[in-house]
Amino acid sequence: MTATDPARTIPTGTGDELTQSVRWLDYHRATLAVKCAGLTEEQLRTASVPPSELTLIGLLRHMAEVERHWFRRIMTGEDLPWIYCDEEDWERDWHFGEQDTAAEALATWQTEVELATKAAEGRALDEPAPDRLPGKELTLRWIYLHMIEEYARHNGHADFLRERLDGDTGV
């Protein structure tokens, strides 16, 4: 996938709110894939913007956790464990070892995106999530808006990481 890949197009200005939400989230998901495309294992593992330890593999792992959490744990109420994080290290999505590969991180993220998409299908934006967060009534609308914000923020990080790795500024 490249920055000019037709599968990654800016959503049109037409469509209802649900359609727009889905399109914008898909656009931001595709943007993260573009930022990771064509890089080596070593590059994906490189924290290229010192002093930050942020890496593209860490972003993929984090976004896999986020997709699972908001769409499957919160929206559908599934009782699922974290993928990477645990009680010893709640930020293990960002921390990885030699045995952890970019291919695994990418495949896990892609799987979680597919499962999140299925979890949201057929639901209305005003549908409430099960009461999983005390004091917060969340809807699918809130989750879509939060996910768009989450990807937009982290895609900005990915822009800097990628530019430092190979000079690609993309779009």
mmCIF file with all atom_site columns, C-alpha atoms in Angstrom:
data_model
loop_
_atom_site.group_PDB
_atom_site.id
_atom_site.type_symbol
_atom_site.label_atom_id
_atom_site.label_alt_id
_atom_site.label_comp_id
_atom_site.label_asym_id
_atom_site.label_entity_id
_atom_site.label_seq_id
_atom_site.pdbx_PDB_ins_code
_atom_site.Cartn_x
_atom_site.Cartn_y
_atom_site.Cartn_z
_atom_site.occupancy
_atom_site.B_iso_or_equiv
_atom_site.pdbx_formal_charge
_atom_site.auth_seq_id
_atom_site.auth_comp_id
_atom_site.auth_asym_id
_atom_site.auth_atom_id
_atom_site.pdbx_PDB_model_num
ATOM 1   C CA . MET A 1 1   ? 0.000   0.000   0.000  1.00 0.00 ? 1   MET A CA 1
ATOM 2   C CA . THR A 1 2   ? 1.343   3.445   -0.851 1.00 0.00 ? 2   THR A CA 1
ATOM 3   C CA . ALA A 1 3   ? 0.261   6.952   0.016  1.00 0.00 ? 3   ALA A CA 1
ATOM 4   C CA . THR A 1 4   ? -1.471  7.147   -3.359 1.00 0.00 ? 4   THR A CA 1
ATOM 5   C CA . ASP A 1 5   ? -3.183  3.760   -3.088 1.00 0.00 ? 5   ASP A CA 1
ATOM 6   C CA . PRO A 1 6   ? -6.797  4.084   -4.291 1.00 0.00 ? 6   PRO A CA 1
ATOM 7   C CA . ALA A 1 7   ? -7.927  1.963   -1.313 1.00 0.00 ? 7   ALA A CA 1
ATOM 8   C CA . ARG A 1 8   ? -7.004  4.947   0.850  1.00 0.00 ? 8   ARG A CA 1
ATOM 9   C CA . THR A 1 9   ? -9.088  7.883   -0.272 1.00 0.00 ? 9   THR A CA 1
ATOM 10  C CA . ILE A 1 10  ? -10.388 10.828  1.665  1.00 0.00 ? 10  ILE A CA 1
ATOM 11  C CA . PRO A 1 11  ? -14.069 10.168  2.368  1.00 0.00 ? 11  PRO A CA 1
ATOM 12  C CA . THR A 1 12  ? -16.569 12.053  0.271  1.00 0.00 ? 12  THR A CA 1
ATOM 13  C CA . GLY A 1 13  ? -18.714 14.750  1.825  1.00 0.00 ? 13  GLY A CA 1
ATOM 14  C CA . THR A 1 14  ? -21.885 12.765  1.305  1.00 0.00 ? 14  THR A CA 1
ATOM 15  C CA . GLY A 1 15  ? -23.564 10.141  3.425  1.00 0.00 ? 15  GLY A CA 1
ATOM 16  C CA . ASP A 1 16  ? -25.236 9.960   6.778  1.00 0.00 ? 16  ASP A CA 1
ATOM 17  C CA . GLU A 1 17  ? -23.378 10.234  10.063 1.00 0.00 ? 17  GLU A CA 1
ATOM 18  C CA . LEU A 1 18  ? -22.835 6.490   10.448 1.00 0.00 ? 18  LEU A CA 1
ATOM 19  C CA . THR A 1 19  ? -21.495 6.164   6.903  1.00 0.00 ? 19  THR A CA 1
ATOM 20  C CA . GLN A 1 20  ? -19.160 9.120   7.450  1.00 0.00 ? 20  GLN A CA 1
ATOM 21  C CA . SER A 1 21  ? -17.940 7.718   10.772 1.00 0.00 ? 21  SER A CA 1
ATOM 22  C CA . VAL A 1 22  ? -17.140 4.343   9.230  1.00 0.00 ? 22  VAL A CA 1
ATOM 23  C CA . ARG A 1 23  ? -15.425 5.932   6.213  1.00 0.00 ? 23  ARG A CA 1
ATOM 24  C CA . TRP A 1 24  ? -13.257 8.254   8.316  1.00 0.00 ? 24  TRP A CA 1
ATOM 25  C CA . LEU A 1 25  ? -12.226 5.487   10.679 1.00 0.00 ? 25  LEU A CA 1
ATOM 26  C CA . ASP A 1 26  ? -11.345 3.260   7.712  1.00 0.00 ? 26  ASP A CA 1
ATOM 27  C CA . TYR A 1 27  ? -9.345  6.128   6.204  1.00 0.00 ? 27  TYR A CA 1
ATOM 28  C CA . HIS A 1 28  ? -7.315  6.529   9.387  1.00 0.00 ? 28  HIS A CA 1
ATOM 29  C CA . ARG A 1 29  ? -6.790  2.783   9.671  1.00 0.00 ? 29  ARG A CA 1
ATOM 30  C CA . ALA A 1 30  ? -5.481  2.768   6.088  1.00 0.00 ? 30  ALA A CA 1
ATOM 31  C CA . THR A 1 31  ? -3.219  5.705   6.909  1.00 0.00 ? 31  THR A CA 1
ATOM 32  C CA . LEU A 1 32  ? -1.479  3.716   9.642  1.00 0.00 ? 32  LEU A CA 1
ATOM 33  C CA . ALA A 1 33  ? -0.988  0.837   7.199  1.00 0.00 ? 33  ALA A CA 1
ATOM 34  C CA . VAL A 1 34  ? 0.524   3.256   4.661  1.00 0.00 ? 34  VAL A CA 1
ATOM 35  C CA . LYS A 1 35  ? 2.935   4.628   7.263  1.00 0.00 ? 35  LYS A CA 1
ATOM 36  C CA . CYS A 1 36  ? 4.173   1.091   7.998  1.00 0.00 ? 36  CYS A CA 1
ATOM 37  C CA . ALA A 1 37  ? 4.290   -0.180  4.407  1.00 0.00 ? 37  ALA A CA 1
ATOM 38  C CA . GLY A 1 38  ? 7.600   -0.903  2.719  1.00 0.00 ? 38  GLY A CA 1
ATOM 39  C CA . LEU A 1 39  ? 9.737   -0.753  5.845  1.00 0.00 ? 39  LEU A CA 1
ATOM 40  C CA . THR A 1 40  ? 12.052  -3.437  7.151  1.00 0.00 ? 40  THR A CA 1
ATOM 41  C CA . GLU A 1 41  ? 11.627  -5.253  10.441 1.00 0.00 ? 41  GLU A CA 1
ATOM 42  C CA . GLU A 1 42  ? 14.478  -3.174  11.851 1.00 0.00 ? 42  GLU A CA 1
ATOM 43  C CA . GLN A 1 43  ? 12.892  0.094   10.742 1.00 0.00 ? 43  GLN A CA 1
ATOM 44  C CA . LEU A 1 44  ? 9.494   -0.818  12.223 1.00 0.00 ? 44  LEU A CA 1
ATOM 45  C CA . ARG A 1 45  ? 11.246  -1.556  15.532 1.00 0.00 ? 45  ARG A CA 1
ATOM 46  C CA . THR A 1 46  ? 13.264  1.678   15.539 1.00 0.00 ? 46  THR A CA 1
ATOM 47  C CA . ALA A 1 47  ? 12.464  4.519   17.910 1.00 0.00 ? 47  ALA A CA 1
ATOM 48  C CA . SER A 1 48  ? 13.450  7.190   15.414 1.00 0.00 ? 48  SER A CA 1
ATOM 49  C CA . VAL A 1 49  ? 12.385  10.349  17.251 1.00 0.00 ? 49  VAL A CA 1
ATOM 50  C CA . PRO A 1 50  ? 14.565  10.580  20.378 1.00 0.00 ? 50  PRO A CA 1
ATOM 51  C CA . PRO A 1 51  ? 14.112  10.820  23.272 1.00 0.00 ? 51  PRO A CA 1
ATOM 52  C CA . SER A 1 52  ? 10.768  9.061   22.653 1.00 0.00 ? 52  SER A CA 1
ATOM 53  C CA . GLU A 1 53  ? 10.767  5.247   22.664 1.00 0.00 ? 53  GLU A CA 1
ATOM 54  C CA . LEU A 1 54  ? 7.771   5.219   20.300 1.00 0.00 ? 54  LEU A CA 1
ATOM 55  C CA . THR A 1 55  ? 8.006   2.823   17.342 1.00 0.00 ? 55  THR A CA 1
ATOM 56  C CA . LEU A 1 56  ? 5.756   1.848   14.455 1.00 0.00 ? 56  LEU A CA 1
ATOM 57  C CA . ILE A 1 57  ? 5.555   -1.736  15.726 1.00 0.00 ? 57  ILE A CA 1
ATOM 58  C CA . GLY A 1 58  ? 4.469   -0.291  19.073 1.00 0.00 ? 58  GLY A CA 1
ATOM 59  C CA . LEU A 1 59  ? 1.781   1.758   17.327 1.00 0.00 ? 59  LEU A CA 1
ATOM 60  C CA . LEU A 1 60  ? 0.463   -1.359  15.564 1.00 0.00 ? 60  LEU A CA 1
ATOM 61  C CA . ARG A 1 61  ? 0.382   -3.298  18.830 1.00 0.00 ? 61  ARG A CA 1
ATOM 62  C CA . HIS A 1 62  ? -1.282  -0.402  20.665 1.00 0.00 ? 62  HIS A CA 1
ATOM 63  C CA . MET A 1 63  ? -3.942  0.050   18.006 1.00 0.00 ? 63  MET A CA 1
ATOM 64  C CA . ALA A 1 64  ? -4.694  -3.682  18.081 1.00 0.00 ? 64  ALA A CA 1
ATOM 65  C CA . GLU A 1 65  ? -5.341  -3.331  21.820 1.00 0.00 ? 65  GLU A CA 1
ATOM 66  C CA . VAL A 1 66  ? -7.460  -0.225  21.272 1.00 0.00 ? 66  VAL A CA 1
ATOM 67  C CA . GLU A 1 67  ? -9.569  -1.835  18.533 1.00 0.00 ? 67  GLU A CA 1
ATOM 68  C CA . ARG A 1 68  ? -10.232 -4.879  20.739 1.00 0.00 ? 68  ARG A CA 1
ATOM 69  C CA . HIS A 1 69  ? -10.957 -2.806  23.818 1.00 0.00 ? 69  HIS A CA 1
ATOM 70  C CA . TRP A 1 70  ? -13.433 -0.288  22.431 1.00 0.00 ? 70  TRP A CA 1
ATOM 71  C CA . PHE A 1 71  ? -15.342 -2.365  19.900 1.00 0.00 ? 71  PHE A CA 1
ATOM 72  C CA . ARG A 1 72  ? -15.291 -5.814  21.440 1.00 0.00 ? 72  ARG A CA 1
ATOM 73  C CA . ARG A 1 73  ? -14.796 -5.375  25.160 1.00 0.00 ? 73  ARG A CA 1
ATOM 74  C CA . ILE A 1 74  ? -16.778 -2.142  25.601 1.00 0.00 ? 74  ILE A CA 1
ATOM 75  C CA . MET A 1 75  ? -19.306 -2.099  22.718 1.00 0.00 ? 75  MET A CA 1
ATOM 76  C CA . THR A 1 76  ? -20.216 -5.772  22.640 1.00 0.00 ? 76  THR A CA 1
ATOM 77  C CA . GLY A 1 77  ? -19.352 -6.605  26.259 1.00 0.00 ? 77  GLY A CA 1
ATOM 78  C CA . GLU A 1 78  ? -17.102 -9.521  25.287 1.00 0.00 ? 78  GLU A CA 1
ATOM 79  C CA . ASP A 1 79  ? -14.996 -10.814 28.157 1.00 0.00 ? 79  ASP A CA 1
ATOM 80  C CA . LEU A 1 80  ? -11.634 -10.755 26.407 1.00 0.00 ? 80  LEU A CA 1
ATOM 81  C CA . PRO A 1 81  ? -8.116  -10.544 27.776 1.00 0.00 ? 81  PRO A CA 1
ATOM 82  C CA . TRP A 1 82  ? -5.704  -7.882  26.669 1.00 0.00 ? 82  TRP A CA 1
ATOM 83  C CA . ILE A 1 83  ? -3.539  -8.942  23.761 1.00 0.00 ? 83  ILE A CA 1
ATOM 84  C CA . TYR A 1 84  ? -0.200  -7.650  25.012 1.00 0.00 ? 84  TYR A CA 1
ATOM 85  C CA . CYS A 1 85  ? -0.816  -5.722  28.222 1.00 0.00 ? 85  CYS A CA 1
ATOM 86  C CA . ASP A 1 86  ? -1.014  -7.363  31.615 1.00 0.00 ? 86  ASP A CA 1
ATOM 87  C CA . GLU A 1 87  ? -0.867  -6.529  35.293 1.00 0.00 ? 87  GLU A CA 1
ATOM 88  C CA . GLU A 1 88  ? 2.927   -6.553  35.261 1.00 0.00 ? 88  GLU A CA 1
ATOM 89  C CA . ASP A 1 89  ? 3.144   -4.063  32.389 1.00 0.00 ? 89  ASP A CA 1
ATOM 90  C CA . TRP A 1 90  ? 0.031   -2.124  31.364 1.00 0.00 ? 90  TRP A CA 1
ATOM 91  C CA . GLU A 1 91  ? 2.034   -0.619  28.515 1.00 0.00 ? 91  GLU A CA 1
ATOM 92  C CA . ARG A 1 92  ? 3.398   -3.882  27.109 1.00 0.00 ? 92  ARG A CA 1
ATOM 93  C CA . ASP A 1 93  ? 1.817   -3.004  23.768 1.00 0.00 ? 93  ASP A CA 1
ATOM 94  C CA . TRP A 1 94  ? 4.575   -0.393  23.478 1.00 0.00 ? 94  TRP A CA 1
ATOM 95  C CA . HIS A 1 95  ? 7.261   -2.668  24.963 1.00 0.00 ? 95  HIS A CA 1
ATOM 96  C CA . PHE A 1 96  ? 8.325   -5.658  22.914 1.00 0.00 ? 96  PHE A CA 1
ATOM 97  C CA . GLY A 1 97  ? 11.136  -8.173  22.853 1.00 0.00 ? 97  GLY A CA 1
ATOM 98  C CA . GLU A 1 98  ? 13.298  -9.868  20.252 1.00 0.00 ? 98  GLU A CA 1
ATOM 99  C CA . GLN A 1 99  ? 10.695  -12.632 19.838 1.00 0.00 ? 99  GLN A CA 1
ATOM 100 C CA . ASP A 1 100 ? 7.999   -10.099 18.888 1.00 0.00 ? 100 ASP A CA 1
ATOM 101 C CA . THR A 1 101 ? 7.871   -9.434  15.163 1.00 0.00 ? 101 THR A CA 1
ATOM 102 C CA . ALA A 1 102 ? 6.412   -6.737  12.980 1.00 0.00 ? 102 ALA A CA 1
ATOM 103 C CA . ALA A 1 103 ? 4.623   -9.397  10.931 1.00 0.00 ? 103 ALA A CA 1
ATOM 104 C CA . GLU A 1 104 ? 2.847   -10.649 14.055 1.00 0.00 ? 104 GLU A CA 1
ATOM 105 C CA . ALA A 1 105 ? 1.965   -7.099  15.141 1.00 0.00 ? 105 ALA A CA 1
ATOM 106 C CA . LEU A 1 106 ? 0.577   -6.255  11.697 1.00 0.00 ? 106 LEU A CA 1
ATOM 107 C CA . ALA A 1 107 ? -1.421  -9.502  11.465 1.00 0.00 ? 107 ALA A CA 1
ATOM 108 C CA . THR A 1 108 ? -2.837  -9.041  14.971 1.00 0.00 ? 108 THR A CA 1
ATOM 109 C CA . TRP A 1 109 ? -3.812  -5.436  14.230 1.00 0.00 ? 109 TRP A CA 1
ATOM 110 C CA . GLN A 1 110 ? -5.460  -6.429  10.936 1.00 0.00 ? 110 GLN A CA 1
ATOM 111 C CA . THR A 1 111 ? -7.390  -9.207  12.676 1.00 0.00 ? 111 THR A CA 1
ATOM 112 C CA . GLU A 1 112 ? -8.585  -6.850  15.408 1.00 0.00 ? 112 GLU A CA 1
ATOM 113 C CA . VAL A 1 113 ? -9.672  -4.288  12.788 1.00 0.00 ? 113 VAL A CA 1
ATOM 114 C CA . GLU A 1 114 ? -11.705 -6.983  11.008 1.00 0.00 ? 114 GLU A CA 1
ATOM 115 C CA . LEU A 1 115 ? -13.285 -8.168  14.266 1.00 0.00 ? 115 LEU A CA 1
ATOM 116 C CA . ALA A 1 116 ? -14.021 -4.588  15.363 1.00 0.00 ? 116 ALA A CA 1
ATOM 117 C CA . THR A 1 117 ? -15.684 -3.873  12.030 1.00 0.00 ? 117 THR A CA 1
ATOM 118 C CA . LYS A 1 118 ? -17.880 -6.951  12.422 1.00 0.00 ? 118 LYS A CA 1
ATOM 119 C CA . ALA A 1 119 ? -18.717 -6.001  16.021 1.00 0.00 ? 119 ALA A CA 1
ATOM 120 C CA . ALA A 1 120 ? -20.019 -2.604  14.868 1.00 0.00 ? 120 ALA A CA 1
ATOM 121 C CA . GLU A 1 121 ? -21.952 -3.833  11.826 1.00 0.00 ? 121 GLU A CA 1
ATOM 122 C CA . GLY A 1 122 ? -25.707 -3.398  12.024 1.00 0.00 ? 122 GLY A CA 1
ATOM 123 C CA . ARG A 1 123 ? -25.560 -1.191  15.105 1.00 0.00 ? 123 ARG A CA 1
ATOM 124 C CA . ALA A 1 124 ? -27.005 2.301   15.418 1.00 0.00 ? 124 ALA A CA 1
ATOM 125 C CA . LEU A 1 125 ? -24.818 5.204   16.502 1.00 0.00 ? 125 LEU A CA 1
ATOM 126 C CA . ASP A 1 126 ? -27.024 5.795   19.545 1.00 0.00 ? 126 ASP A CA 1
ATOM 127 C CA . GLU A 1 127 ? -26.784 2.179   20.692 1.00 0.00 ? 127 GLU A CA 1
ATOM 128 C CA . PRO A 1 128 ? -25.382 2.168   24.203 1.00 0.00 ? 128 PRO A CA 1
ATOM 129 C CA . ALA A 1 129 ? -22.472 -0.024  25.176 1.00 0.00 ? 129 ALA A CA 1
ATOM 130 C CA . PRO A 1 130 ? -22.995 -2.379  28.107 1.00 0.00 ? 130 PRO A CA 1
ATOM 131 C CA . ASP A 1 131 ? -22.299 -0.681  31.440 1.00 0.00 ? 131 ASP A CA 1
ATOM 132 C CA . ARG A 1 132 ? -18.583 -1.483  31.561 1.00 0.00 ? 132 ARG A CA 1
ATOM 133 C CA . LEU A 1 133 ? -17.258 1.891   32.657 1.00 0.00 ? 133 LEU A CA 1
ATOM 134 C CA . PRO A 1 134 ? -18.747 3.165   35.908 1.00 0.00 ? 134 PRO A CA 1
ATOM 135 C CA . GLY A 1 135 ? -20.280 6.603   35.524 1.00 0.00 ? 135 GLY A CA 1
ATOM 136 C CA . LYS A 1 136 ? -19.929 6.697   31.737 1.00 0.00 ? 136 LYS A CA 1
ATOM 137 C CA . GLU A 1 137 ? -22.713 5.877   29.338 1.00 0.00 ? 137 GLU A CA 1
ATOM 138 C CA . LEU A 1 138 ? -21.010 5.259   26.033 1.00 0.00 ? 138 LEU A CA 1
ATOM 139 C CA . THR A 1 139 ? -22.576 4.817   22.608 1.00 0.00 ? 139 THR A CA 1
ATOM 140 C CA . LEU A 1 140 ? -21.240 3.541   19.321 1.00 0.00 ? 140 LEU A CA 1
ATOM 141 C CA . ARG A 1 141 ? -21.090 7.200   18.200 1.00 0.00 ? 141 ARG A CA 1
ATOM 142 C CA . TRP A 1 142 ? -18.725 8.005   21.087 1.00 0.00 ? 142 TRP A CA 1
ATOM 143 C CA . ILE A 1 143 ? -16.570 4.984   20.245 1.00 0.00 ? 143 ILE A CA 1
ATOM 144 C CA . TYR A 1 144 ? -16.307 5.966   16.567 1.00 0.00 ? 144 TYR A CA 1
ATOM 145 C CA . LEU A 1 145 ? -15.378 9.549   17.461 1.00 0.00 ? 145 LEU A CA 1
ATOM 146 C CA . HIS A 1 146 ? -12.840 8.371   20.016 1.00 0.00 ? 146 HIS A CA 1
ATOM 147 C CA . MET A 1 147 ? -11.307 5.889   17.568 1.00 0.00 ? 147 MET A CA 1
ATOM 148 C CA . ILE A 1 148 ? -11.007 8.527   14.832 1.00 0.00 ? 148 ILE A CA 1
ATOM 149 C CA . GLU A 1 149 ? -9.287  10.813  17.350 1.00 0.00 ? 149 GLU A CA 1
ATOM 150 C CA . GLU A 1 150 ? -7.026  7.985   18.562 1.00 0.00 ? 150 GLU A CA 1
ATOM 151 C CA . TYR A 1 151 ? -5.900  7.107   15.035 1.00 0.00 ? 151 TYR A CA 1
ATOM 152 C CA . ALA A 1 152 ? -5.498  10.748  13.985 1.00 0.00 ? 152 ALA A CA 1
ATOM 153 C CA . ARG A 1 153 ? -3.247  11.440  16.977 1.00 0.00 ? 153 ARG A CA 1
ATOM 154 C CA . HIS A 1 154 ? -1.149  8.318   16.490 1.00 0.00 ? 154 HIS A CA 1
ATOM 155 C CA . ASN A 1 155 ? -0.960  8.786   12.723 1.00 0.00 ? 155 ASN A CA 1
ATOM 156 C CA . GLY A 1 156 ? 0.682   12.116  13.479 1.00 0.00 ? 156 GLY A CA 1
ATOM 157 C CA . HIS A 1 157 ? 3.248   10.207  15.523 1.00 0.00 ? 157 HIS A CA 1
ATOM 158 C CA . ALA A 1 158 ? 3.641   7.735   12.658 1.00 0.00 ? 158 ALA A CA 1
ATOM 159 C CA . ASP A 1 159 ? 4.307   10.647  10.272 1.00 0.00 ? 159 ASP A CA 1
ATOM 160 C CA . PHE A 1 160 ? 7.292   11.755  12.352 1.00 0.00 ? 160 PHE A CA 1
ATOM 161 C CA . LEU A 1 161 ? 8.594   8.222   12.841 1.00 0.00 ? 161 LEU A CA 1
ATOM 162 C CA . ARG A 1 162 ? 8.376   7.436   9.128  1.00 0.00 ? 162 ARG A CA 1
ATOM 163 C CA . GLU A 1 163 ? 9.969   10.700  8.042  1.00 0.00 ? 163 GLU A CA 1
ATOM 164 C CA . ARG A 1 164 ? 12.917  10.096  10.357 1.00 0.00 ? 164 ARG A CA 1
ATOM 165 C CA . LEU A 1 165 ? 13.291  6.507   9.117  1.00 0.00 ? 165 LEU A CA 1
ATOM 166 C CA . ASP A 1 166 ? 13.385  7.087   5.370  1.00 0.00 ? 166 ASP A CA 1
ATOM 167 C CA . GLY A 1 167 ? 12.350  10.672  4.618  1.00 0.00 ? 167 GLY A CA 1
ATOM 168 C CA . ASP A 1 168 ? 8.858   9.686   3.411  1.00 0.00 ? 168 ASP A CA 1
ATOM 169 C CA . THR A 1 169 ? 6.409   12.367  4.451  1.00 0.00 ? 169 THR A CA 1
ATOM 170 C CA . GLY A 1 170 ? 3.450   10.847  2.596  1.00 0.00 ? 170 GLY A CA 1
ATOM 171 C CA . VAL A 1 171 ? 0.024   12.394  2.762  1.00 0.00 ? 171 VAL A CA 1
#
